[in-house]
mmCIF file of C-alpha atoms in Angstrom:
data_model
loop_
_atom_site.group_PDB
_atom_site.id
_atom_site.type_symbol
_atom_site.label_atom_id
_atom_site.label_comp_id
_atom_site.label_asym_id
_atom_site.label_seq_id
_atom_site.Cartn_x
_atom_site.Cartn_y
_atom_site.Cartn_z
ATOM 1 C CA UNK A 1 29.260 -20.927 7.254
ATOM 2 C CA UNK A 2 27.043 -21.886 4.606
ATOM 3 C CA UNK A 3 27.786 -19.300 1.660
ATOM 4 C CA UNK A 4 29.631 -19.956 -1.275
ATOM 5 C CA UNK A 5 33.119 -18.947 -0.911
ATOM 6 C CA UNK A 6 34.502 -16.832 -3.994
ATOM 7 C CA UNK A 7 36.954 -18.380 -6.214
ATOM 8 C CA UNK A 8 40.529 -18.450 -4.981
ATOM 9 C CA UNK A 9 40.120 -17.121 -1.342
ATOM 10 C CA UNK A 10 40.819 -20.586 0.042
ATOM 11 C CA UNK A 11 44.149 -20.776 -1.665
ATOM 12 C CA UNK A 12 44.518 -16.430 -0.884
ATOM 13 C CA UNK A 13 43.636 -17.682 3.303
ATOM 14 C CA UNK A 14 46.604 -21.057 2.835
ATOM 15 C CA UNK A 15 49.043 -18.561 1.148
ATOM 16 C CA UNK A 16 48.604 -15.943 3.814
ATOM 17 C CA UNK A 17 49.063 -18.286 6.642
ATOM 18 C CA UNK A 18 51.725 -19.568 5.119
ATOM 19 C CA UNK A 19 53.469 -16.322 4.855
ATOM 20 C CA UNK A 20 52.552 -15.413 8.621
ATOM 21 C CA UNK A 21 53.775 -18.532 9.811
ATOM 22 C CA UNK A 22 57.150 -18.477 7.790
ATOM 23 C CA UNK A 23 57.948 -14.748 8.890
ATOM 24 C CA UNK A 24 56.962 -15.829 12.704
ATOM 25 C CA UNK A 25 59.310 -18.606 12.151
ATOM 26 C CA UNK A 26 62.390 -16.338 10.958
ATOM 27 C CA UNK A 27 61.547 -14.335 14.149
ATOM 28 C CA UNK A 28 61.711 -16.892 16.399
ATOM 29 C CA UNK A 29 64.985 -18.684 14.845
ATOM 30 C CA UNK A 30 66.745 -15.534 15.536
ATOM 31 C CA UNK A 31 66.548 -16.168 19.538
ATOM 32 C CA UNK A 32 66.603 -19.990 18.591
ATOM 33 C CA UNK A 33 68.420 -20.724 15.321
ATOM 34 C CA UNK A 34 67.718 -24.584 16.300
ATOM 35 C CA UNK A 35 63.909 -24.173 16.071
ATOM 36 C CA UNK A 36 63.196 -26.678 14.135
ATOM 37 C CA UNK A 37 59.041 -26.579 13.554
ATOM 38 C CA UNK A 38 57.396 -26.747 10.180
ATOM 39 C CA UNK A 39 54.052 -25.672 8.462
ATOM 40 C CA UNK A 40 52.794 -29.019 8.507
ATOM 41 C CA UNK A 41 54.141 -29.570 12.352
ATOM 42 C CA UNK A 42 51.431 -26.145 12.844
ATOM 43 C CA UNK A 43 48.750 -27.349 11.249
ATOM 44 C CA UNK A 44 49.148 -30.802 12.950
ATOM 45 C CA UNK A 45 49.205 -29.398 16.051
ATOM 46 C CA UNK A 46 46.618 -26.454 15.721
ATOM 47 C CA UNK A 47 43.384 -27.725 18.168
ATOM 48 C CA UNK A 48 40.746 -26.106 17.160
ATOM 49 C CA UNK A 49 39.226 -26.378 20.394
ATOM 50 C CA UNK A 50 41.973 -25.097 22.220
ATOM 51 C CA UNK A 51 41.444 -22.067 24.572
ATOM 52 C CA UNK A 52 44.768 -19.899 23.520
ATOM 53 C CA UNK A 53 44.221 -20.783 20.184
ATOM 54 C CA UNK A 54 40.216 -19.767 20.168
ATOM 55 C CA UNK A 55 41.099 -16.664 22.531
ATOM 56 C CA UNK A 56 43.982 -15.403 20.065
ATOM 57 C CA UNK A 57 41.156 -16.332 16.405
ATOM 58 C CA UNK A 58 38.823 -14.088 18.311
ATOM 59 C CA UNK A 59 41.190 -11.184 18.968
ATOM 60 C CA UNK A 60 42.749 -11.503 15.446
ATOM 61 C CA UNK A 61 39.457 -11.311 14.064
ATOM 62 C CA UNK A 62 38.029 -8.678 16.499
ATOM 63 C CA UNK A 63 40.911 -6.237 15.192
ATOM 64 C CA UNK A 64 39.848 -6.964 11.713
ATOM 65 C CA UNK A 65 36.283 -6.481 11.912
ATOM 66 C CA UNK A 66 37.429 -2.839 13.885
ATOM 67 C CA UNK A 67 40.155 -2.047 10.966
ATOM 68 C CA UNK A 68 37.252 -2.621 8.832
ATOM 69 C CA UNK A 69 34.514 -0.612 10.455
ATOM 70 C CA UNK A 70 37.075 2.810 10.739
ATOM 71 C CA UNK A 71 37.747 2.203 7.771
ATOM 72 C CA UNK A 72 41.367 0.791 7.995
ATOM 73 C CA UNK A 73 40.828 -2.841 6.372
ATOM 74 C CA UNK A 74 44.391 -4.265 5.339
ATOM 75 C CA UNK A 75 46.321 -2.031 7.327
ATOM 76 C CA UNK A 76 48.728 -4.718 9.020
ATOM 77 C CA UNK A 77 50.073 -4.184 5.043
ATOM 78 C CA UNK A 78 53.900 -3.663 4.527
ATOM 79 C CA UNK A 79 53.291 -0.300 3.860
ATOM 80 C CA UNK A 80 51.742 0.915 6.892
ATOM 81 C CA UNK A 81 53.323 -1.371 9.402
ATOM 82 C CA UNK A 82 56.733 0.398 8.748
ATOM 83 C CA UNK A 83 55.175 3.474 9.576
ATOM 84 C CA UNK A 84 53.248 1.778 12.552
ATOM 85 C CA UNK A 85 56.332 0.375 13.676
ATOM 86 C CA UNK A 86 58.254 3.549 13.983
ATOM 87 C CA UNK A 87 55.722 4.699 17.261
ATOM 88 C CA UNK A 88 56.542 3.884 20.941
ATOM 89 C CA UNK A 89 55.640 0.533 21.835
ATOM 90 C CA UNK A 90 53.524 1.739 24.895
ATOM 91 C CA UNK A 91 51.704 3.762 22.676
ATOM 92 C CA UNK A 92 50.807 0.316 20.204
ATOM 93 C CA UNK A 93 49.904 -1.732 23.780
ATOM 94 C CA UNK A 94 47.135 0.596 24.773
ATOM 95 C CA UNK A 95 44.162 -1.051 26.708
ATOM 96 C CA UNK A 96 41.468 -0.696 23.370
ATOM 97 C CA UNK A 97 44.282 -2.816 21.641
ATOM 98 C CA UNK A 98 43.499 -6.564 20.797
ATOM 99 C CA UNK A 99 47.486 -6.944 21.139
ATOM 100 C CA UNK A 100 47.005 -5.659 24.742
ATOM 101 C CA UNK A 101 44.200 -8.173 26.199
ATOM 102 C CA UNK A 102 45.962 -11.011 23.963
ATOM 103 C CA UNK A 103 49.283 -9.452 26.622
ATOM 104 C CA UNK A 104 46.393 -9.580 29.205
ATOM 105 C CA UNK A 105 45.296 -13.032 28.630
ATOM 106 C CA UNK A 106 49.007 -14.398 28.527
ATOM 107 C CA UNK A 107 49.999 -12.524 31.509
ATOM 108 C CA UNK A 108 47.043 -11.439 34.066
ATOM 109 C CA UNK A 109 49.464 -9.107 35.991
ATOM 110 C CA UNK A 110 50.703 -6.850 33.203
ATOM 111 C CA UNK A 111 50.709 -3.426 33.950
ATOM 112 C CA UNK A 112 51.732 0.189 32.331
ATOM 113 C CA UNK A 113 54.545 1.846 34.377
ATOM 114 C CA UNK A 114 52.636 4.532 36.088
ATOM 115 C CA UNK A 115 54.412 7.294 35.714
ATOM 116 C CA UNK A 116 56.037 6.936 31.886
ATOM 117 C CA UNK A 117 53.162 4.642 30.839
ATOM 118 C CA UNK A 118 55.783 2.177 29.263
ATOM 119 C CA UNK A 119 55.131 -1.254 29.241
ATOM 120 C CA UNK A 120 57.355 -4.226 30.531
ATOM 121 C CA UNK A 121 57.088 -6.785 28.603
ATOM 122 C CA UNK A 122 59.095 -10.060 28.976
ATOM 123 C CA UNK A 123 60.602 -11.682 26.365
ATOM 124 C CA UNK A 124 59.743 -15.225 25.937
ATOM 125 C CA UNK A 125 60.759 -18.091 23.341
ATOM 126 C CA UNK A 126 58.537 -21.387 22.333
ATOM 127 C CA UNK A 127 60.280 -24.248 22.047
ATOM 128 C CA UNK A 128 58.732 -27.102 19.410
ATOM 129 C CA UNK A 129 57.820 -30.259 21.034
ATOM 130 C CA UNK A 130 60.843 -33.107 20.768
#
């Protein structure tokens, strides 16, 4: 807060939400080709001050700031996330994973399955406001 931001990363920060929220969007409207919720709708409806919102920020930039520090900066990229994508789920949910406590957070009594280690975890859909 405070520093002069460089050229262009305010436009580089809208773009990449804007991708994010698009490809979330194609994801959800293939369990609910009705969804009907727009970029604007998000931003309308974003609260800052929300706790789910604040808790999911803080993981999303906890995971960056550790990407960073071993030295893996960017590597949610195309690229890698095929290769990332090919692993066992279980294996991607560990406990050190941001993706895990955000799992956590949503649902306190998620567990591993003790003796394969998998992970149950239910499928759910959010429905836009009417």
């Amino acid at each position: 807060m405070g520093k002069v931001i460089e050229e262009g990363v305010e436009e580089q920060a809208l773009t990449k939400l804007r991708q994010v929220f698009g490809i979330t969007m194609d994801k959800i409207r293939k369990d609910n080709p009705n969804a009907q919720f727009s970029f604007e709708d998000f931003v309308l409806n974003l609260e800052v001050g929300d706790k789910l919102t604040m808790r999911i920020f803080e993981l999303l930039i906890k995971d960056m700031i550790s990407r960073a520090e071993d030295g893996h900066a960017g590597s949610g990229s195309s690229s890698s996330s095929s290769s990332s994508s090919s692993g066992s789920a279980a294996s991607a949910l560990n406990s050190q994973s941001p993706f895990f406590n955000l799992l956590q957070y949503l649902m306190p009594n998620l567990s591993s399955n003790q003796s394969g280690g998998n992970l149950f975890v239910p499928a759910f859909v959010i429905h836009p406001p009417s």
